[in-house]
Structure formats: C-alpha cells, structure tokens
Amino acid sequence: MSMDDLSRGSGGWIDYTIARAIEWPGKAFSLLCKGGILANYIIAILIILSLNFLLPRMMPGDPLQAIYGDEALVAMTPQLEADLIHRFGLDLSIDQQFIAYLSALAHGDLGYSYYYGESVSQVILAFLPWTILLAGSAMMISTAIGLLLGMESGYRRGQPLDKLLLAGVIFLSGLPDFFIGILLLIVFGVSWRVLPLSGALTPYGDLHGTALALDLLRHLAAPLAALVIVRMTSTYLLTRNSMIATLGERYIVTARGKGCSERRIQYMHAGRNSLLPVVTSVGLHLPNIVTGALFVEIVFAYPGVGWLLYNSILSRDYPLIQGILLMVTLSVLTVNMAVDLAYRRLDPRVGNAH
Amino acid sequence: MHIDPLGEVMGRSTGRIGLLLLCLMVGLALFAPMLTQYSPSQRTDASPFSPPSKDHPLGTNDARQDIWTRLIYGARTSLSVAVGVALLSGLISATIGSTSAIFGGLYDRFWMRVVDAMLAIPAVIIVILVATYLQPNLMLMIVLISAMSWPGGARVVRAQTLSLKERMHVSAAKTFGAGWRHILSRHILPDLGPVLLAIMIQDARAAVFMEAGLSFLGIADPSMISWGKMMQYARVFTYLDVWKWWLLPTGIALSITLVGLSLIGFSLETALDPRLKDRREA
C-alpha cells in the first residue's frame, strides 16, 4: 500500500472503457495526447532504451564483453569479433550506434544469447508462458481475496474481525515475498514433503489430461500462494479504505432510512461503489506482481522469466538480461497505459485533476 | 494539518509495535561489536555448518563464519541503506515537490512530466538493470535506489504545498513582503514535516527490500555483508538442517525490519488521511 493508492481515489469500469477504446482508436489516441499520457510513456520508454544502450557502452574495458557477456568470449574468434563489431557498429560514432540499436529493436532483434545458443527473443518466449501463468493467476486470486476480505473488514470497522484482519494483513504486507516463498518451500517441500521442491512439471513425467493438470497445479501451488499472500494485502487495504469512505456517504443513510436490509447495504450499496477504485488499481499493482513473481520463481526454480533472469545474471549473459528487463518493462508500461487510458476516459475528474 | 507525528505513531498499537521492532534492529546494528567476539568475515575455528553452540549462537556457515555475527552486521547494511535512501530521496522529493508548487509555470510542468514518466517505470527492474552492470556498493546503492524512488514523494509534497500555499498565514506573510525563500522555510516546510516523514518511512522500507532483493539476486557488491546475500547462499543448502539457524533467522531479521517500518508507515498514513480519521477508532 502507498499514498499513491489512496490518492487515486476515483475510477470507473475498465472493461467497458477498453471496449470503447478499441472501438474508436482515433478517439482514444486524441484522448491520450490530450491527457499528455502518451508523452509520459514515450519519455519512460526513451529512458529505458537509453539506459539499455548506454550502460554496457559506458563500462570500463572492452564494450564487446559488456554487450555480449563472458559466454561470448569463449566462442570468440577474430572473424566473429569483426562481425560483432560491424554488427553493433562499434566502429561508428555513438549517435549512429544508437540509431543502429533502435532499428535492430524495431525489427524485434533483441540480440543473441551465447549461453543458450539462440536468439534472445526465442529464449524468452520459451520461458514466458510460465511467468504469465504465475503472475496472471496471482493477480486474479489476490484481487479476489483482497476484495472479499476488504469488504467484510471495512463494513465491520472497529469490530474484532476487522481488527484481527487488519493487524494480520499489515503484518503480512511487511514480509518480503521471496522469504514467504522460502518458508512455504521449507514447510511443504522439505519438512512435510507434500509439494515438489522445484520446477513447473515433473521431468520426464509423460503425463496427460487430468494427471498433467494436477501435476501443474501441484507445482504452481506454493509459488502462487507466496505471491497471493503478499499481494492481496494492497487490494485489501484499498478496499477497506474505500468501503469506509463509501459508508460515510449520504446515500447509505438514505438506504438505511428506506429500510434496506444490512446485507443489501453492505454488498449492493457500499460494496459495489467501493469497487471502482479497486478495479482501476489492479493495473497499478501489476509491476509489483511481476517483480514479485520474478523473485518467487527464483526460490522455487520455477522455469519462468525470473528464473531465466537469475541464471543469466549468474552467467553474465548481458544480452539476455537486457532483453528480459526490456520486455518486462515494456509489457508493464503497455498495461499501465491501457489502465491510465481506461480510467481517464471513464472518469473525467481524473483527467482534470492536474 | 497540525499533526504531531510521534504522538500519532505512539497513540496506536500498530505504531508502538512498529517502533519497538525497529528499535530492536537499530539496537542490534549499533551495538553489533559488543554483541559478538568475532568479525563478520573472520573464519572461525569451528567446522563448517556447525550447529548452534555456546560459542556460536547460530552456528557457522559453509565458510566457517559465525552466522550470528554476520546477521547483526547485516542489520548495519540494511539500516544504512534505509537511512541513506530516506534522507536522500526525501530531500529530492521535498526540494522538487515544494519548489514546483511554489514556482508553478514551465518549471512545474517540466518536473511533473518527469515525475509522471518515472512513476510509469517499474523501479525494481531499472535498479536491477543498472546494478547488473555496476555491482553497487553501499553508497552507490543508496544513490541508485534514491534516483528511482523520489518521484512518488515529490508528487505528494507538491500537492501538499499547493494546499498550504493558500493558507491564511502564508498570504499574511506575503502581504508583509516575505520572499519565497522565507515562506518556504518558515511557513511551508514545517507544516510539510509529517507528510515528509511518512514518505521517508515508505522510502526506507522500499530501500531495505530492494537492497535485500539485489543481494539475493547476487548483483550487489560481493564484499557487502547483507541479509539478501546470506539468504541467497543459504537457500542452496535447504537439504541440510542448516536452514534452521541460517536461512530462517536471516529471513526473520529482514521481516522484522520490514514489518516494523510498515507498521510505523501505516499508522502515520492513517493519521494523514482525513477520510480514515474517526473518533471511534483508537
């Protein structure tokens, strides 16, 4: 939870807006420019691209090593070296190099991983589905749990259940997700031996149908639980705050006055209306869930992008590291932009807030 | 807006527990040399992986180093990063946020554009990217984390300053011919205090987490004694019993620090958010 979560207090129906935005791309684009959102994202992307470009070239020593990593030196021959220097335009001036770098990226060329002997994009694509599975399910489950608990807690503000939930959640929100992962690993994997220690599927299991699905879930359970435990806390706190604010509105008094049942007030009046800021905040939590997933994958040796990143750091496979981080950042930026766009379109108050 | 931050924190049980946990870690860090007879990198005479004993309260690791010693010296690293980032990032947030609000115009628009763009970028990923190349030591890590964490605070400070700017006593000072320097230092900064404190606590928490995360990934300066790195090494030996006195206590120390800061931050934020203020709730 952060001050930012609290200050972004208004929002609207995301799905509806995304549908509208797709329907009228022209309108959406003009809206983007109007809000200056597009400029923000262009600046953000430029910052990242410049960092990606400049960092290896600013390193002391041979830039070729910093760009290609230690693994490339093993395979290095004079012929290859000349090829690489030419390919990266390392004999060119720095601005020509930057243009060469950008045009390679525009063609989807993220470089070549000498460790895996494949192009970086190929390597990442092989690991990506597991991260999408882990982060995606963590996002849905943590939002659902956070919403439910938050609605119950906010409605019963100050009562024992609320106090217990709030204290528990504040405590959990402080814990680092990779340590929760380690705890789950030790308890369920090492001590009780009920869950597998690593991987996403039993190797050479040759399973099909239900058995395969069960095996997948067994491997997914612990990393997913570690992420959900930490990540549901921000949704919970936001829903609780939103619920408390909504319960103070006058229409709640009206509802009580006209004799609505408490259940109806809790879910239909207060609950539904406190949903809006939470829905819009889902996209804002995406970076946290993704970076959380990267760390949790390392703990469980779960074969996603985080595990790939960890191994490429160990082997100093710089093109792969850069490719992973660039791809993760770009996907997070894309989702954030969609969310930004969605809730400005829905709720004009946000767009005029500056 | 006259909020007494210490009073608010001490008046809530969450705040009190948070302060207690944090004081515990600060105590360990400050008195580290008195709490152990070894130095953190020293190879002791005990055998590798020896279980807890009188000489080694948490046993020894694979390199025959005393784990308890490394644990309390690790607190020094974590808390130094926390304090450093809180001060540096808080200073940048306060300076840019308050001057943007006061000057307005192009200056304000420039900085808010920078803030918006930076808030869109996932900070952890940029820090990982830069750290991979630079292998940051303590100072560099503080600068690196601060460089990514100030924008959120700057926006909050700006909003707060904008509302403070319209207060009566500021108008009164302006009428008497006070310059912006005087108004900033005498009327606005003192009232910004509680907000700034909340921001700094958050920055500190994020910094402890990030330092541990970077060390856990193995991209911090290898000579640094860090909880994250201890967990990275210890993680490999989960098949032995050593995790009980190596991995677990390290993770708990990290968690105590983070939970302590979260609790303090939470009680401060509740005090600052008028919507959550309620006479009924303690």
XYZ file of C-alpha atoms in Angstrom:
636
model
C 0.000 0.000 0.000
C 1.168 3.528 -0.637
C -0.010 7.098 -0.522
C -0.474 6.773 -4.239
C -3.071 4.055 -3.829
C -5.034 6.285 -1.528
C -4.797 9.376 -3.664
C -6.047 7.649 -6.793
C -9.450 7.566 -5.275
C -11.756 7.636 -8.271
C -12.194 5.416 -11.270
C -14.635 3.523 -13.403
C -15.494 0.461 -15.393
C -12.356 -0.731 -17.071
C -13.744 -3.404 -19.396
C -16.360 -1.116 -20.775
C -13.795 1.567 -21.469
C -11.272 -0.731 -23.040
C -14.024 -1.932 -25.350
C -14.869 1.667 -26.221
C -11.212 2.485 -26.746
C -10.794 -0.400 -29.156
C -13.938 0.631 -30.963
C -12.662 4.139 -31.631
C -8.891 4.037 -31.787
C -8.819 7.541 -33.253
C -10.748 8.969 -30.339
C -8.613 7.090 -27.855
C -5.474 8.450 -29.450
C -6.598 12.058 -29.303
C -7.597 11.494 -25.700
C -4.145 10.120 -24.944
C -2.437 13.136 -26.407
C -4.794 15.463 -24.614
C -4.001 13.985 -21.227
C -0.295 14.002 -22.024
C -0.276 10.328 -21.116
C 1.300 9.334 -24.378
C 4.150 11.767 -23.751
C 4.733 10.208 -20.326
C 5.025 6.756 -21.779
C 7.235 7.878 -24.646
C 9.585 9.531 -22.145
C 9.509 6.410 -19.978
C 10.379 4.169 -22.923
C 13.143 6.528 -24.039
C 14.665 6.476 -20.539
C 14.729 2.676 -20.580
C 16.100 2.381 -24.103
C 18.843 4.905 -23.352
C 19.820 3.045 -20.183
C 19.885 -0.231 -22.086
C 22.049 1.328 -24.762
C 24.398 3.410 -22.644
C 25.114 1.119 -19.673
C 27.152 -1.536 -21.485
C 28.953 1.092 -23.570
C 29.941 3.109 -20.506
C 31.515 0.142 -18.761
C 35.287 0.184 -18.406
C 37.085 -2.328 -20.593
C 36.008 -3.922 -23.838
C 32.450 -2.866 -24.733
C 32.050 -6.046 -26.697
C 32.382 -8.058 -23.500
C 29.908 -5.816 -21.693
C 27.431 -6.089 -24.531
C 27.811 -9.788 -25.104
C 28.864 -11.160 -21.740
C 31.526 -13.637 -20.675
C 29.987 -16.531 -22.547
C 30.609 -14.864 -25.901
C 34.352 -14.653 -25.220
C 34.551 -18.438 -25.072
C 33.134 -18.691 -28.564
C 35.090 -15.679 -29.803
C 37.207 -15.898 -32.956
C 38.778 -12.957 -34.796
C 36.209 -13.448 -37.544
C 33.298 -13.376 -35.072
C 34.756 -10.388 -33.289
C 34.979 -8.447 -36.530
C 31.403 -9.478 -37.353
C 30.097 -8.344 -33.993
C 31.948 -5.037 -34.089
C 30.485 -4.421 -37.504
C 27.027 -5.562 -36.487
C 26.885 -3.304 -33.455
C 28.552 -0.509 -35.304
C 31.111 -0.236 -32.511
C 33.436 1.421 -35.024
C 30.789 4.086 -35.659
C 30.066 7.263 -33.696
C 27.829 6.982 -30.640
C 24.734 8.524 -32.237
C 24.978 6.229 -35.269
C 25.289 3.309 -32.838
C 22.105 4.410 -31.086
C 20.231 4.533 -34.386
C 21.554 1.075 -35.284
C 20.415 -0.190 -31.869
C 16.925 1.263 -32.279
C 16.471 -0.101 -35.789
C 17.519 -3.580 -34.627
C 14.951 -3.359 -31.805
C 12.283 -2.207 -34.234
C 12.880 -5.419 -36.169
C 12.354 -7.409 -32.988
C 16.051 -8.249 -32.731
C 16.950 -8.332 -29.040
C 20.370 -9.869 -29.652
C 21.830 -13.343 -29.392
C 22.392 -15.374 -26.249
C 25.672 -17.252 -26.450
C 24.802 -19.233 -23.338
C 21.670 -20.755 -24.867
C 22.913 -20.564 -28.459
C 19.649 -18.988 -29.557
C 18.304 -15.531 -30.236
C 17.251 -13.708 -27.065
C 13.619 -13.408 -28.135
C 13.452 -17.175 -28.774
C 14.860 -17.925 -25.321
C 12.479 -15.517 -23.571
C 9.439 -16.838 -25.435
C 10.201 -20.346 -24.172
C 10.141 -19.183 -20.529
C 7.409 -16.552 -20.783
C 4.261 -18.747 -20.568
C 5.136 -19.900 -17.038
C 5.520 -16.332 -15.806
C 2.241 -15.314 -17.427
C 0.548 -18.289 -15.759
C 2.039 -17.490 -12.343
C 1.640 -13.701 -12.399
C -1.763 -13.811 -14.091
C -3.311 -16.254 -11.653
C -1.673 -14.462 -8.720
C -3.198 -11.197 -9.874
C -6.717 -12.605 -10.183
C -6.679 -14.586 -6.946
C -5.057 -11.865 -4.866
C -7.527 -9.269 -6.159
C -10.488 -11.522 -5.400
C -9.302 -12.379 -1.886
C -8.329 -8.779 -1.154
C -11.725 -7.513 -2.299
C -13.725 -10.009 -0.256
C -11.732 -9.517 2.934
C -11.653 -5.741 2.449
C -15.415 -5.510 2.084
C -16.040 -7.579 5.187
C -13.424 -5.701 7.165
C -14.467 -2.195 6.112
C -18.096 -2.900 6.886
C -17.226 -4.168 10.357
C -14.813 -1.357 11.097
C -13.543 -1.396 14.659
C -15.082 -4.790 15.437
C -12.925 -7.760 16.451
C -12.969 -9.368 12.972
C -11.811 -6.127 11.350
C -9.092 -5.576 13.908
C -7.827 -9.136 13.503
C -7.849 -8.975 9.692
C -6.256 -5.542 9.611
C -3.473 -6.495 12.008
C -2.843 -9.737 10.116
C -2.752 -8.042 6.731
C -0.491 -5.200 7.856
C 1.874 -7.787 9.252
C 1.819 -9.845 6.040
C 2.235 -6.802 3.810
C 5.550 -6.169 5.519
C 7.004 -9.556 4.642
C 9.231 -9.957 1.593
C 7.601 -12.338 -0.914
C 10.731 -14.348 -1.554
C 11.047 -15.116 2.163
C 7.417 -16.294 2.315
C 8.292 -18.453 -0.667
C 11.278 -19.876 1.200
C 9.099 -20.592 4.257
C 6.498 -22.411 2.143
C 9.287 -24.329 0.428
C 10.750 -25.427 3.761
C 7.420 -26.343 5.352
C 5.661 -28.067 2.452
C 8.609 -29.154 0.368
C 11.403 -30.022 2.797
C 9.674 -30.904 6.076
C 6.330 -32.386 5.042
C 7.332 -33.390 1.513
C 3.803 -32.827 0.198
C 4.764 -30.392 -2.577
C 7.558 -30.560 -5.136
C 10.698 -28.529 -4.424
C 11.250 -27.053 -7.846
C 10.189 -26.814 -11.458
C 6.800 -26.446 -13.114
C 6.186 -30.052 -14.175
C 7.606 -33.421 -13.165
C 10.525 -34.000 -15.541
C 10.030 -36.939 -17.929
C 6.660 -37.474 -16.226
C 4.972 -38.174 -19.589
C 1.595 -37.238 -18.112
C -1.604 -36.465 -19.997
C -5.005 -34.960 -19.316
C -6.046 -34.659 -15.690
C -2.794 -36.062 -14.362
C -0.900 -33.369 -16.239
C -3.187 -30.631 -14.931
C -2.847 -31.903 -11.361
C 0.925 -32.067 -11.681
C 0.938 -28.490 -12.977
C -1.215 -27.292 -10.086
C 0.936 -29.087 -7.526
C 3.997 -27.247 -8.832
C 2.126 -23.960 -9.083
C 0.548 -24.064 -5.615
C 3.432 -22.910 -3.428
C 4.829 -20.090 -5.630
C 1.292 -18.875 -6.242
C 0.456 -18.925 -2.528
C 3.604 -16.947 -1.710
C 2.641 -14.244 -4.206
C -1.027 -14.134 -3.233
C -0.278 -13.837 0.486
C 1.813 -10.713 -0.038
C -0.042 -9.148 -2.960
C -3.608 -9.423 -1.703
C -2.719 -7.005 1.094
C -2.732 -3.831 -1.043
C -6.128 -4.674 -2.562
C -7.452 -5.456 0.913
C -6.276 -2.153 2.390
C -7.569 -0.163 -0.578
C -10.981 -1.882 -0.495
C -11.231 -1.396 3.248
C -10.428 2.328 2.972
C -12.773 2.737 0.046
C -15.529 0.873 1.916
C -15.118 3.098 4.962
C -15.271 6.236 2.825
C -18.342 4.966 0.953
C -20.162 4.028 4.162
C -19.885 7.668 5.183
C -21.852 8.821 2.097
C -25.353 10.160 2.447
C -26.974 7.623 0.156
C -26.079 4.943 2.697
C -28.117 6.849 5.260
C -30.932 7.092 2.716
C -30.746 3.356 2.077
C -30.951 2.675 5.799
C -33.804 5.156 6.106
C -35.879 3.473 3.440
C -35.407 0.177 5.182
C -32.872 -1.726 3.078
C -31.510 -4.858 4.677
C -27.963 -4.621 6.048
C -26.783 -7.298 3.623
C -28.101 -5.295 0.720
C -26.416 -2.133 2.010
C -23.135 -3.932 2.553
C -22.875 -5.547 -0.866
C -25.136 -3.597 -3.230
C -24.732 -0.046 -1.979
C -21.362 0.220 -0.257
C -19.563 -2.806 -1.727
C -20.390 -2.085 -5.336
C -19.430 1.543 -5.125
C -16.179 0.914 -3.334
C -15.256 -1.495 -6.120
C -14.405 1.242 -8.605
C -11.078 2.477 -7.241
C -10.028 -1.113 -6.666
C -10.717 -2.139 -10.244
C -8.618 0.722 -11.552
C -5.828 -0.051 -9.113
C -5.411 -3.588 -10.437
C -3.247 -2.349 -13.298
C -1.201 -0.229 -10.958
C -0.300 -3.291 -8.916
C 0.886 -5.174 -11.977
C 4.550 -4.083 -11.695
C 4.626 -5.307 -8.085
C 3.111 -8.647 -9.025
C 5.501 -9.117 -11.927
C 8.631 -8.247 -9.947
C 7.300 -10.374 -7.071
C 6.877 -13.261 -9.498
C 10.474 -12.852 -10.700
C 11.783 -13.329 -7.143
C 9.398 -16.127 -6.208
C 10.337 -18.040 -9.362
C 13.965 -17.978 -8.244
C 13.080 -19.506 -4.877
C 11.135 -22.357 -6.457
C 13.339 -22.727 -9.561
C 10.079 -22.169 -11.434
C 11.038 -22.051 -15.126
C 9.690 -18.576 -15.885
C 11.340 -15.335 -16.880
C 12.522 -14.627 -13.301
C 14.397 -17.913 -13.121
C 15.840 -17.160 -16.568
C 16.911 -13.708 -15.360
C 18.621 -15.192 -12.297
C 20.557 -17.669 -14.411
C 21.519 -15.078 -16.985
C 22.838 -12.868 -14.162
C 24.896 -15.811 -12.853
C 26.344 -16.475 -16.304
C 26.677 -12.731 -17.087
C 24.655 -13.212 -20.255
C 24.128 -9.480 -20.803
C 22.037 -9.562 -23.989
C 19.603 -11.906 -22.287
C 19.455 -9.773 -19.103
C 18.767 -6.677 -21.180
C 16.195 -8.449 -23.310
C 14.287 -9.769 -20.283
C 14.242 -6.458 -18.458
C 13.268 -4.540 -21.591
C 10.461 -6.932 -22.356
C 9.114 -6.934 -18.790
C 9.222 -3.131 -18.640
C 7.506 -2.718 -21.990
C 4.695 -5.103 -21.066
C 4.164 -3.367 -17.719
C 4.134 0.026 -19.457
C 1.622 -1.194 -22.031
C -0.783 -2.475 -19.396
C -0.365 0.680 -17.317
C -1.084 2.834 -20.326
C -4.234 0.863 -21.077
C -5.386 1.328 -17.482
C -4.484 5.017 -17.478
C -6.365 5.487 -20.710
C -9.322 3.498 -19.432
C -9.931 5.396 -16.292
C -9.421 8.829 -17.703
C -11.989 8.050 -20.342
C -14.452 6.860 -17.736
C -13.954 9.378 -15.052
C -13.294 12.866 -16.382
C -12.459 14.032 -12.870
C -9.123 12.196 -13.073
C -8.145 13.837 -16.337
C -8.856 17.303 -14.985
C -7.128 16.744 -11.683
C -3.840 18.358 -12.685
C -2.884 19.932 9.324
C -1.213 20.257 12.701
C -0.310 16.657 13.312
C 2.171 15.507 15.882
C 3.770 12.556 14.073
C 5.384 10.919 17.074
C 2.189 11.289 19.085
C 0.132 9.717 16.295
C 2.507 6.789 15.970
C 2.767 6.216 19.715
C -1.010 6.582 20.129
C -1.712 3.496 18.019
C -0.820 -0.042 18.899
C 0.370 -0.678 15.325
C 2.706 2.301 15.609
C 4.033 1.262 19.008
C 4.784 -2.305 17.886
C 6.441 -0.953 14.746
C 8.693 1.378 16.718
C 9.579 -1.441 19.107
C 10.585 -3.778 16.257
C 12.600 -1.077 14.554
C 14.360 -0.087 17.808
C 15.297 -3.737 18.307
C 17.031 -3.866 14.931
C 18.666 -0.461 15.428
C 19.971 -1.670 18.777
C 21.462 -4.820 17.230
C 23.079 -2.758 14.481
C 24.508 -0.093 16.783
C 25.913 -2.461 19.408
C 26.997 -5.158 16.956
C 30.693 -5.180 18.009
C 29.698 -5.649 21.660
C 27.301 -8.491 20.924
C 29.852 -10.794 19.336
C 33.515 -11.700 19.706
C 34.088 -12.341 16.001
C 34.355 -10.089 12.995
C 31.831 -10.826 10.230
C 34.307 -12.078 7.620
C 36.570 -13.935 10.036
C 36.920 -17.699 9.515
C 36.454 -19.267 12.940
C 37.979 -22.476 14.263
C 34.641 -24.272 14.242
C 33.877 -26.734 11.452
C 31.645 -25.629 8.565
C 27.887 -25.970 9.187
C 28.360 -26.478 12.932
C 25.020 -26.294 14.776
C 24.295 -23.570 17.374
C 26.514 -23.761 20.448
C 27.725 -21.519 23.279
C 30.459 -20.018 21.086
C 28.262 -19.715 18.011
C 24.619 -18.892 18.923
C 23.506 -19.543 15.326
C 26.265 -21.937 14.301
C 28.590 -21.387 11.367
C 28.117 -21.303 7.612
C 29.924 -23.184 4.847
C 32.927 -20.808 5.104
C 33.197 -21.340 8.925
C 31.985 -17.781 9.581
C 29.831 -17.073 12.640
C 26.246 -16.635 11.403
C 25.072 -14.516 14.377
C 27.904 -12.043 13.725
C 27.014 -11.786 10.055
C 23.359 -11.360 10.984
C 23.892 -8.344 13.243
C 26.423 -6.746 10.903
C 23.888 -7.314 8.116
C 21.484 -5.141 10.123
C 24.029 -2.334 9.768
C 23.970 -2.627 5.963
C 20.175 -2.783 5.739
C 19.605 0.129 8.098
C 22.342 2.259 6.491
C 20.662 1.813 3.124
C 17.299 2.621 4.736
C 18.535 5.814 6.399
C 20.567 6.893 3.380
C 17.710 6.457 0.924
C 15.161 8.037 3.280
C 17.345 11.142 3.634
C 18.488 11.474 0.025
C 15.209 10.526 -1.629
C 13.226 12.581 0.926
C 15.442 15.579 0.251
C 14.953 15.326 -3.531
C 11.179 14.821 -3.118
C 10.899 17.818 -0.789
C 13.023 20.115 -2.937
C 11.424 19.313 -6.280
C 7.882 18.949 -4.930
C 7.837 22.182 -2.954
C 9.654 24.364 -5.499
C 7.380 23.063 -8.294
C 4.333 24.058 -6.292
C 5.718 27.479 -5.427
C 7.149 28.493 -8.802
C 4.499 26.836 -10.969
C 4.603 27.509 -14.712
C 7.050 25.809 -17.031
C 9.306 24.681 -14.164
C 6.385 22.890 -12.528
C 5.234 21.341 -15.791
C 8.723 20.085 -16.585
C 9.159 18.327 -13.236
C 5.675 16.877 -13.151
C 6.247 15.425 -16.607
C 9.462 13.819 -15.362
C 7.650 12.529 -12.262
C 4.794 11.037 -14.296
C 7.170 9.361 -16.719
C 9.268 7.899 -13.909
C 6.236 6.681 -11.968
C 5.230 4.651 -15.016
C 8.530 2.730 -14.986
C 8.768 -0.256 -12.642
C 11.594 0.936 -10.364
C 12.785 -2.508 -9.274
C 13.512 -3.517 -12.854
C 15.586 -0.425 -13.613
C 17.523 -0.855 -10.389
C 18.225 -4.499 -11.288
C 19.370 -3.472 -14.773
C 21.772 -0.797 -13.560
C 23.016 -2.913 -10.664
C 23.861 -5.797 -13.003
C 26.480 -3.622 -14.647
C 27.670 -1.525 -11.721
C 27.687 -4.082 -8.828
C 26.842 -1.214 -6.454
C 28.494 -0.787 -3.076
C 26.657 0.841 -0.162
C 26.939 4.460 -1.326
C 26.150 3.717 -4.949
C 23.183 1.610 -3.916
C 21.760 4.479 -1.862
C 22.129 6.843 -4.821
C 20.691 4.310 -7.264
C 17.606 3.497 -5.164
C 17.028 7.176 -4.342
C 17.221 8.093 -8.013
C 14.280 5.791 -8.670
C 12.212 6.396 -5.529
C 11.872 10.190 -5.254
C 9.089 10.871 -7.826
C 6.181 9.469 -5.785
C 7.137 11.592 -2.797
C 7.665 14.686 -4.941
C 4.105 14.483 -6.183
C 2.686 14.180 -2.674
C 4.840 17.068 -1.413
C 3.732 19.209 -4.367
C 0.048 18.572 -3.682
C 0.517 19.321 -0.002
C 2.476 22.513 -0.711
C -0.180 23.709 -3.161
C -2.800 23.482 -0.441
C -0.525 25.010 2.217
C 0.272 27.898 -0.143
C -3.317 29.092 0.019
C -3.463 29.200 3.803
C -4.083 32.467 5.606
C -0.747 32.751 7.344
C 1.086 32.400 4.038
C -1.000 35.177 2.493
C -0.335 37.268 5.576
C 3.417 36.734 5.230
C 3.199 37.625 1.527
C 1.375 40.847 2.387
C 4.231 41.757 4.678
C 6.599 41.321 1.729
C 8.148 37.930 2.530
C 10.153 36.313 -0.293
C 9.639 32.717 -1.452
C 12.698 31.584 0.477
C 11.213 32.856 3.727
C 7.759 31.444 3.004
C 9.244 28.064 2.106
C 11.481 27.724 5.141
C 9.228 29.318 7.778
C 5.706 28.505 6.736
C 5.633 25.584 4.351
C 8.463 23.214 5.298
C 7.438 22.983 8.977
C 3.903 22.007 8.016
C 5.203 19.528 5.463
C 7.020 17.635 8.220
C 4.513 14.841 8.904
C 3.872 14.189 5.216
C 7.571 14.110 4.526
C 8.132 11.726 7.414
C 5.522 9.334 6.023
C 7.220 9.477 2.621
C 10.636 8.827 4.134
C 9.403 5.819 6.092
C 7.995 4.379 2.874
C 11.226 5.067 1.003
C 13.196 3.416 3.790
C 11.008 0.331 3.641
C 11.324 0.055 -0.118
C 15.086 0.540 0.187
C 15.543 -2.287 2.712
C 13.503 -4.537 0.464
C 15.404 -3.552 -2.661
C 18.824 -3.966 -1.075
C 17.882 -7.446 0.126
C 16.432 -8.262 -3.287
C 19.513 -7.110 -5.193
C 21.820 -9.041 -2.897
C 19.535 -12.066 -3.177
C 19.929 -11.851 -6.964
C 23.698 -11.620 -6.458
C 24.153 -8.266 -8.173
C 25.336 -6.158 -5.235
C 28.962 -5.567 -4.275
C 30.114 -9.036 -3.140
C 32.092 -7.603 -0.202
C 28.921 -6.236 1.407
C 27.541 -8.207 4.364
C 23.879 -8.410 3.539
C 20.832 -10.418 4.594
C 19.821 -10.861 0.968
C 23.135 -12.479 0.120
C 23.029 -14.683 3.229
C 19.630 -15.923 2.076
C 20.903 -16.496 -1.460
C 23.747 -18.694 -0.167
C 21.672 -20.425 2.499
C 18.883 -21.229 0.024
C 21.170 -23.719 -1.722
C 21.571 -25.801 1.442
C 17.893 -26.415 2.272
C 18.553 -30.160 2.061
C 20.727 -29.906 5.181
C 19.438 -28.909 8.609
C 21.386 -25.633 8.489
C 18.372 -23.648 7.263
C 17.020 -23.702 10.817
C 19.801 -21.448 12.121
C 20.991 -19.862 8.880
C 18.132 -19.179 6.458
C 15.311 -18.792 8.966
C 16.871 -16.255 11.380
C 18.106 -14.150 8.459
C 14.664 -14.067 6.882
C 13.111 -13.253 10.247
C 15.544 -10.370 10.816
C 14.669 -8.964 7.383
C 10.961 -9.436 8.066
C 11.156 -7.728 11.479
C 12.790 -4.685 9.900
C 10.279 -4.518 7.050
C 7.238 -5.161 9.253
C 8.460 -2.550 11.748
C 8.724 0.082 9.040
C 5.368 -0.967 7.524
C 3.596 -0.633 10.876
C 5.033 2.831 11.510
C 4.234 3.877 7.958
C 0.706 2.558 8.239
C -0.096 4.391 11.454
C 1.312 7.626 10.004
C -0.671 7.284 6.782
C -3.879 6.674 8.664
C -3.193 9.810 10.662
C -2.628 11.782 7.462
C -5.689 10.605 5.549
C -8.675 12.642 6.706
C -11.142 10.119 5.264
C -9.844 7.450 7.610
C -9.816 9.670 10.638
C -12.501 8.557 13.002
C -13.061 9.462 16.579
C -14.242 5.984 17.433
C -11.080 4.219 16.411
C -8.021 4.299 18.596
